[in-house]
Amino acid sequence: MYIWKMRNVRGEDQQKEIRSYPLDSLLCAVSRRSRRENQTRVLIITGWLQTIEKYIEFLLFPSFCQVCGRFLEGRGEKIVCSQCWERIILPPRGRCARCGRFYEQEKAEHLCLDCQQHPPYFNLHRSAFPYEGVLREIILLFKFRGYSYLAKPLAGMAIRRLKEEASLWEGLELLLPIPLHPRRTKQRGYNQAQLLAKIIGRELSLEDDSRVLQKVVNVPPQSSLAEKARRENVRNSFKVRSPDKVKDKVIGLVDDIYTTGATLNECSRMLSQAGAKEVRALTIARA
């Protein structure tokens, strides 16, 4: 308790008792109040962030299968349900020894008519699955609908399916994704082949490099063209930026779909001209 002296308006001295609190008590009280207010703010902000996070997750990973519409209720299910993944069609056992064309009848590997008449620049190509049914819908989601998450399960399936292909993996030194033109990459948000190559490289301890090959001409999409027009469309549209990276090396090209092989063949031609020892190719599906 303190007694303060003061003068009133008439100039008379007055004494007034003023209750006082120690300074440290006042500071503690202020500090406790500040902590409570800060905790409240943190809780509010955390709640907002969790709401935003759930909304973003809903947009990126809808709660229903994007192929069949079934509610995603299985643990770890995202975008595509486990039942749709299990419905993917396995390829027939017969195939061309070089381009990997599937044959309905099982037979010893031999060169198909196309490879005999027009040998491709690549030495070997293998696809994990035929491009049909459920897999076709999944790849379209991955390629055009922005579901980049699908790169991981697609790459994983391809590895499991092709892991026994010694002729594909033996001696392989460098993985190169088929490049998109920068404008196309910007429109799509990512290069699907680059995502696949990165995952495959990581899983198999192989180096991948998306800077070696470059798409220098923004040609019309291949999907809108006939086979002959596709070959002309991509001619001279790629460039090897780093010839030293490919010289005397066994290169593995990675893409999502093999349709006519025009894009893979043109990239293989450029790599061969740059001094690549051998060019092999891997795709998820073959049309």
GROMACS .gro file of C-alpha atoms in nm:
model
  287
    1MET     CA    1   0.000   0.000   0.000
    2TYR     CA    2   0.132   0.342  -0.094
    3ILE     CA    3   0.025   0.690   0.029
    4TRP     CA    4   0.043   0.956  -0.235
    5LYS     CA    5   0.024   1.328  -0.156
    6MET     CA    6  -0.150   1.558  -0.401
    7ARG     CA    7  -0.311   1.901  -0.408
    8ASN     CA    8  -0.675   1.957  -0.480
    9VAL     CA    9  -0.812   2.239  -0.691
   10ARG     CA   10  -0.810   2.467  -0.386
   11GLY     CA   11  -0.441   2.407  -0.329
   12GLU     CA   12  -0.494   2.199  -0.016
   13ASP     CA   13  -0.276   1.899   0.048
   14GLN     CA   14  -0.452   1.566   0.040
   15GLN     CA   15  -0.342   1.215   0.106
   16LYS     CA   16  -0.474   0.921  -0.092
   17GLU     CA   17  -0.415   0.553  -0.046
   18ILE     CA   18  -0.351   0.365  -0.368
   19ARG     CA   19  -0.341  -0.014  -0.378
   20SER     CA   20  -0.029  -0.131  -0.559
   21TYR     CA   21   0.088  -0.469  -0.695
   22PRO     CA   22   0.446  -0.585  -0.738
   23LEU     CA   23   0.574  -0.539  -1.095
   24ASP     CA   24   0.660  -0.905  -1.142
   25SER     CA   25   0.301  -1.005  -1.056
   26LEU     CA   26   0.167  -0.766  -1.316
   27LEU     CA   27   0.408  -0.901  -1.578
   28CYS     CA   28   0.310  -1.261  -1.498
   29ALA     CA   29  -0.058  -1.177  -1.534
   30VAL     CA   30   0.002  -1.007  -1.868
   31SER     CA   31   0.216  -1.299  -1.982
   32ARG     CA   32  -0.052  -1.555  -1.889
   33ARG     CA   33  -0.314  -1.356  -2.076
   34SER     CA   34  -0.089  -1.327  -2.382
   35ARG     CA   35  -0.024  -1.701  -2.378
   36ARG     CA   36  -0.395  -1.775  -2.361
   37GLU     CA   37  -0.462  -1.538  -2.649
   38ASN     CA   38  -0.179  -1.686  -2.853
   39GLN     CA   39  -0.300  -2.039  -2.784
   40THR     CA   40  -0.647  -1.939  -2.898
   41ARG     CA   41  -0.506  -1.787  -3.217
   42VAL     CA   42  -0.299  -2.100  -3.282
   43LEU     CA   43  -0.605  -2.322  -3.236
   44ILE     CA   44  -0.808  -2.107  -3.475
   45ILE     CA   45  -0.532  -2.102  -3.738
   46THR     CA   46  -0.474  -2.477  -3.696
   47GLY     CA   47  -0.845  -2.538  -3.749
   48TRP     CA   48  -0.841  -2.329  -4.066
   49LEU     CA   49  -0.534  -2.510  -4.198
   50GLN     CA   50  -0.688  -2.851  -4.128
   51THR     CA   51  -1.004  -2.748  -4.312
   52ILE     CA   52  -0.803  -2.620  -4.608
   53GLU     CA   53  -0.590  -2.935  -4.605
   54LYS     CA   54  -0.897  -3.159  -4.613
   55TYR     CA   55  -1.047  -2.953  -4.897
   56ILE     CA   56  -0.726  -2.976  -5.101
   57GLU     CA   57  -0.702  -3.349  -5.028
   58PHE     CA   58  -1.061  -3.391  -5.147
   59LEU     CA   59  -0.977  -3.210  -5.471
   60LEU     CA   60  -0.658  -3.408  -5.529
   61PHE     CA   61  -0.782  -3.740  -5.394
   62PRO     CA   62  -1.161  -3.760  -5.437
   63SER     CA   63  -1.347  -3.998  -5.210
   64PHE     CA   64  -1.479  -4.202  -5.501
   65CYS     CA   65  -1.302  -4.401  -5.772
   66GLN     CA   66  -1.244  -4.194  -6.084
   67VAL     CA   67  -1.284  -4.503  -6.303
   68CYS     CA   68  -1.587  -4.692  -6.170
   69GLY     CA   69  -1.736  -4.439  -5.926
   70ARG     CA   70  -1.716  -4.674  -5.627
   71PHE     CA   71  -1.663  -4.513  -5.286
   72LEU     CA   72  -1.299  -4.535  -5.181
   73GLU     CA   73  -1.312  -4.709  -4.846
   74GLY     CA   74  -1.008  -4.937  -4.855
   75ARG     CA   75  -0.699  -4.835  -4.663
   76GLY     CA   76  -0.463  -4.633  -4.882
   77GLU     CA   77  -0.706  -4.612  -5.175
   78LYS     CA   78  -0.666  -4.289  -5.370
   79ILE     CA   79  -0.818  -4.184  -5.703
   80VAL     CA   80  -0.860  -4.542  -5.829
   81CYS     CA   81  -1.003  -4.827  -5.620
   82SER     CA   82  -0.819  -5.155  -5.564
   83GLN     CA   83  -1.082  -5.347  -5.762
   84CYS     CA   84  -1.009  -5.141  -6.074
   85TRP     CA   85  -0.635  -5.194  -6.036
   86GLU     CA   86  -0.701  -5.570  -6.020
   87ARG     CA   87  -0.903  -5.553  -6.343
   88ILE     CA   88  -0.603  -5.446  -6.552
   89ILE     CA   89  -0.561  -5.685  -6.845
   90LEU     CA   90  -0.238  -5.884  -6.859
   91PRO     CA   91  -0.058  -5.906  -7.195
   92PRO     CA   92  -0.043  -6.222  -7.404
   93ARG     CA   93   0.285  -6.410  -7.385
   94GLY     CA   94   0.372  -6.383  -7.754
   95ARG     CA   95   0.558  -6.070  -7.870
   96CYS     CA   96   0.804  -5.928  -8.122
   97ALA     CA   97   1.165  -5.970  -8.013
   98ARG     CA   98   1.246  -5.606  -8.092
   99CYS     CA   99   0.949  -5.369  -8.069
  100GLY     CA  100   0.756  -5.585  -7.821
  101ARG     CA  101   0.436  -5.604  -8.025
  102PHE     CA  102   0.195  -5.840  -7.849
  103TYR     CA  103   0.077  -6.159  -8.022
  104GLU     CA  104  -0.244  -6.333  -7.924
  105GLN     CA  105  -0.091  -6.676  -7.981
  106GLU     CA  106   0.204  -6.781  -7.770
  107LYS     CA  107   0.508  -6.848  -7.982
  108ALA     CA  108   0.884  -6.809  -7.975
  109GLU     CA  109   0.997  -6.448  -8.002
  110HIS     CA  110   1.066  -6.333  -8.357
  111LEU     CA  111   1.070  -6.006  -8.547
  112CYS     CA  112   0.734  -5.872  -8.657
  113LEU     CA  113   0.681  -5.765  -9.019
  114ASP     CA  114   0.721  -5.395  -8.936
  115CYS     CA  115   1.058  -5.449  -8.768
  116GLN     CA  116   1.173  -5.661  -9.062
  117GLN     CA  117   1.074  -5.403  -9.323
  118HIS     CA  118   1.153  -5.087  -9.123
  119PRO     CA  119   1.400  -5.168  -8.843
  120PRO     CA  120   1.361  -4.912  -8.563
  121TYR     CA  121   1.653  -4.711  -8.428
  122PHE     CA  122   1.600  -4.851  -8.078
  123ASN     CA  123   1.743  -5.194  -8.001
  124LEU     CA  124   1.461  -5.314  -7.779
  125HIS     CA  125   1.124  -5.200  -7.647
  126ARG     CA  126   0.903  -5.355  -7.381
  127SER     CA  127   0.557  -5.257  -7.258
  128ALA     CA  128   0.419  -5.388  -6.933
  129PHE     CA  129   0.052  -5.407  -7.039
  130PRO     CA  130  -0.179  -5.360  -7.336
  131TYR     CA  131  -0.333  -5.013  -7.360
  132GLU     CA  132  -0.696  -5.110  -7.316
  133GLY     CA  133  -0.975  -5.141  -7.063
  134VAL     CA  134  -0.922  -5.002  -6.714
  135LEU     CA  135  -0.555  -4.922  -6.769
  136ARG     CA  136  -0.640  -4.693  -7.059
  137GLU     CA  137  -0.873  -4.492  -6.834
  138ILE     CA  138  -0.612  -4.478  -6.556
  139ILE     CA  139  -0.341  -4.351  -6.792
  140LEU     CA  140  -0.576  -4.084  -6.928
  141LEU     CA  141  -0.640  -3.969  -6.570
  142PHE     CA  142  -0.265  -3.959  -6.510
  143LYS     CA  143  -0.182  -3.784  -6.835
  144PHE     CA  144  -0.462  -3.531  -6.884
  145ARG     CA  145  -0.654  -3.490  -6.558
  146GLY     CA  146  -0.368  -3.380  -6.333
  147TYR     CA  147  -0.350  -3.692  -6.115
  148SER     CA  148   0.031  -3.705  -6.098
  149TYR     CA  149  -0.001  -3.930  -5.789
  150LEU     CA  150  -0.076  -4.220  -6.026
  151ALA     CA  151   0.287  -4.220  -6.146
  152LYS     CA  152   0.395  -4.423  -5.844
  153PRO     CA  153   0.153  -4.718  -5.876
  154LEU     CA  154   0.191  -4.723  -6.256
  155ALA     CA  155   0.571  -4.730  -6.237
  156GLY     CA  156   0.556  -4.992  -5.963
  157MET     CA  157   0.335  -5.220  -6.174
  158ALA     CA  158   0.567  -5.184  -6.473
  159ILE     CA  159   0.872  -5.274  -6.264
  160ARG     CA  160   0.705  -5.583  -6.118
  161ARG     CA  161   0.583  -5.693  -6.460
  162LEU     CA  162   0.914  -5.643  -6.640
  163LYS     CA  163   1.168  -5.713  -6.366
  164GLU     CA  164   1.260  -6.052  -6.517
  165GLU     CA  165   1.339  -5.897  -6.856
  166ALA     CA  166   1.717  -5.932  -6.842
  167SER     CA  167   1.757  -5.798  -7.196
  168LEU     CA  168   1.587  -5.475  -7.087
  169TRP     CA  169   1.781  -5.404  -6.768
  170GLU     CA  170   2.120  -5.571  -6.806
  171GLY     CA  171   2.395  -5.313  -6.855
  172LEU     CA  172   2.150  -5.020  -6.854
  173GLU     CA  173   2.333  -4.703  -6.751
  174LEU     CA  174   2.099  -4.406  -6.785
  175LEU     CA  175   1.721  -4.349  -6.796
  176LEU     CA  176   1.588  -4.064  -7.008
  177PRO     CA  177   1.221  -3.959  -7.010
  178ILE     CA  178   1.066  -3.865  -7.343
  179PRO     CA  179   1.056  -3.484  -7.317
  180LEU     CA  180   0.760  -3.254  -7.366
  181HIS     CA  181   0.792  -2.911  -7.516
  182PRO     CA  182   0.821  -2.654  -7.230
  183ARG     CA  183   0.491  -2.497  -7.335
  184ARG     CA  184   0.314  -2.834  -7.316
  185THR     CA  185   0.474  -2.909  -6.979
  186LYS     CA  186   0.352  -2.574  -6.847
  187GLN     CA  187  -0.002  -2.643  -6.969
  188ARG     CA  188  -0.009  -2.993  -6.817
  189GLY     CA  189   0.178  -2.906  -6.499
  190TYR     CA  190   0.428  -3.192  -6.531
  191ASN     CA  191   0.585  -3.434  -6.777
  192GLN     CA  192   0.434  -3.777  -6.707
  193ALA     CA  193   0.735  -3.959  -6.857
  194GLN     CA  194   0.970  -3.767  -6.629
  195LEU     CA  195   0.772  -3.872  -6.320
  196LEU     CA  196   0.780  -4.236  -6.430
  197ALA     CA  197   1.154  -4.230  -6.508
  198LYS     CA  198   1.236  -4.077  -6.171
  199ILE     CA  199   1.042  -4.343  -5.979
  200ILE     CA  200   1.180  -4.632  -6.187
  201GLY     CA  201   1.533  -4.497  -6.149
  202ARG     CA  202   1.496  -4.466  -5.774
  203GLU     CA  203   1.351  -4.814  -5.733
  204LEU     CA  204   1.618  -4.981  -5.949
  205SER     CA  205   1.912  -4.760  -5.846
  206LEU     CA  206   1.951  -4.624  -6.199
  207GLU     CA  207   2.047  -4.268  -6.286
  208ASP     CA  208   1.776  -4.063  -6.456
  209ASP     CA  209   1.822  -3.726  -6.624
  210SER     CA  210   1.547  -3.513  -6.775
  211ARG     CA  211   1.789  -3.252  -6.916
  212VAL     CA  212   1.972  -3.464  -7.175
  213LEU     CA  213   1.688  -3.481  -7.430
  214GLN     CA  214   1.494  -3.168  -7.523
  215LYS     CA  215   1.179  -3.111  -7.728
  216VAL     CA  216   1.270  -2.809  -7.940
  217VAL     CA  217   0.964  -2.792  -8.167
  218ASN     CA  218   0.611  -2.774  -8.026
  219VAL     CA  219   0.445  -3.002  -8.282
  220PRO     CA  220   0.073  -3.094  -8.285
  221PRO     CA  221  -0.025  -3.381  -8.050
  222GLN     CA  222   0.054  -3.725  -8.192
  223SER     CA  223  -0.285  -3.862  -8.087
  224SER     CA  224  -0.457  -3.659  -8.361
  225LEU     CA  225  -0.245  -3.800  -8.647
  226ALA     CA  226  -0.224  -4.116  -8.856
  227GLU     CA  227   0.085  -4.339  -8.840
  228LYS     CA  228   0.275  -4.192  -9.136
  229ALA     CA  229   0.191  -3.837  -9.029
  230ARG     CA  230   0.321  -3.913  -8.680
  231ARG     CA  231   0.665  -4.000  -8.814
  232GLU     CA  232   0.682  -3.677  -9.013
  233ASN     CA  233   0.538  -3.476  -8.726
  234VAL     CA  234   0.816  -3.557  -8.479
  235ARG     CA  235   1.109  -3.558  -8.723
  236ASN     CA  236   1.384  -3.322  -8.602
  237SER     CA  237   1.169  -3.203  -8.311
  238PHE     CA  238   1.411  -3.339  -8.047
  239LYS     CA  239   1.765  -3.242  -7.957
  240VAL     CA  240   2.037  -3.407  -7.747
  241ARG     CA  241   2.157  -3.126  -7.523
  242SER     CA  242   2.439  -3.322  -7.358
  243PRO     CA  243   2.604  -3.563  -7.605
  244ASP     CA  244   2.878  -3.640  -7.351
  245LYS     CA  245   2.614  -3.791  -7.119
  246VAL     CA  246   2.507  -4.051  -7.376
  247LYS     CA  247   2.825  -4.126  -7.570
  248ASP     CA  248   2.916  -4.497  -7.554
  249LYS     CA  249   2.637  -4.563  -7.300
  250VAL     CA  250   2.338  -4.796  -7.289
  251ILE     CA  251   2.036  -4.567  -7.267
  252GLY     CA  252   1.683  -4.650  -7.149
  253LEU     CA  253   1.399  -4.430  -7.277
  254VAL     CA  254   1.084  -4.407  -7.063
  255ASP     CA  255   0.733  -4.308  -7.175
  256ASP     CA  256   0.375  -4.384  -7.080
  257ILE     CA  257   0.230  -4.525  -7.406
  258TYR     CA  258   0.369  -4.689  -7.719
  259THR     CA  259   0.129  -4.632  -8.008
  260THR     CA  260   0.316  -4.634  -8.341
  261GLY     CA  261   0.661  -4.593  -8.187
  262ALA     CA  262   0.728  -4.276  -8.389
  263THR     CA  263   0.829  -4.064  -8.088
  264LEU     CA  264   1.051  -4.333  -7.934
  265ASN     CA  265   1.208  -4.403  -8.271
  266GLU     CA  266   1.292  -4.037  -8.338
  267CYS     CA  267   1.446  -3.994  -7.992
  268SER     CA  268   1.644  -4.314  -8.048
  269ARG     CA  269   1.769  -4.179  -8.381
  270MET     CA  270   1.894  -3.860  -8.218
  271LEU     CA  271   2.062  -4.054  -7.936
  272SER     CA  272   2.230  -4.290  -8.180
  273GLN     CA  273   2.363  -3.994  -8.378
  274ALA     CA  274   2.496  -3.849  -8.051
  275GLY     CA  275   2.699  -4.164  -7.993
  276ALA     CA  276   2.480  -4.382  -7.769
  277LYS     CA  277   2.604  -4.741  -7.763
  278GLU     CA  278   2.254  -4.887  -7.740
  279VAL     CA  279   1.901  -4.751  -7.693
  280ARG     CA  280   1.627  -4.948  -7.519
  281ALA     CA  281   1.276  -4.832  -7.434
  282LEU     CA  282   1.021  -4.899  -7.162
  283THR     CA  283   0.656  -4.796  -7.161
  284ILE     CA  284   0.366  -4.868  -6.929
  285ALA     CA  285   0.127  -4.973  -7.205
  286ARG     CA  286   0.120  -5.055  -7.574
  287ALA     CA  287  -0.170  -4.969  -7.801
   0.00000   0.00000   0.00000
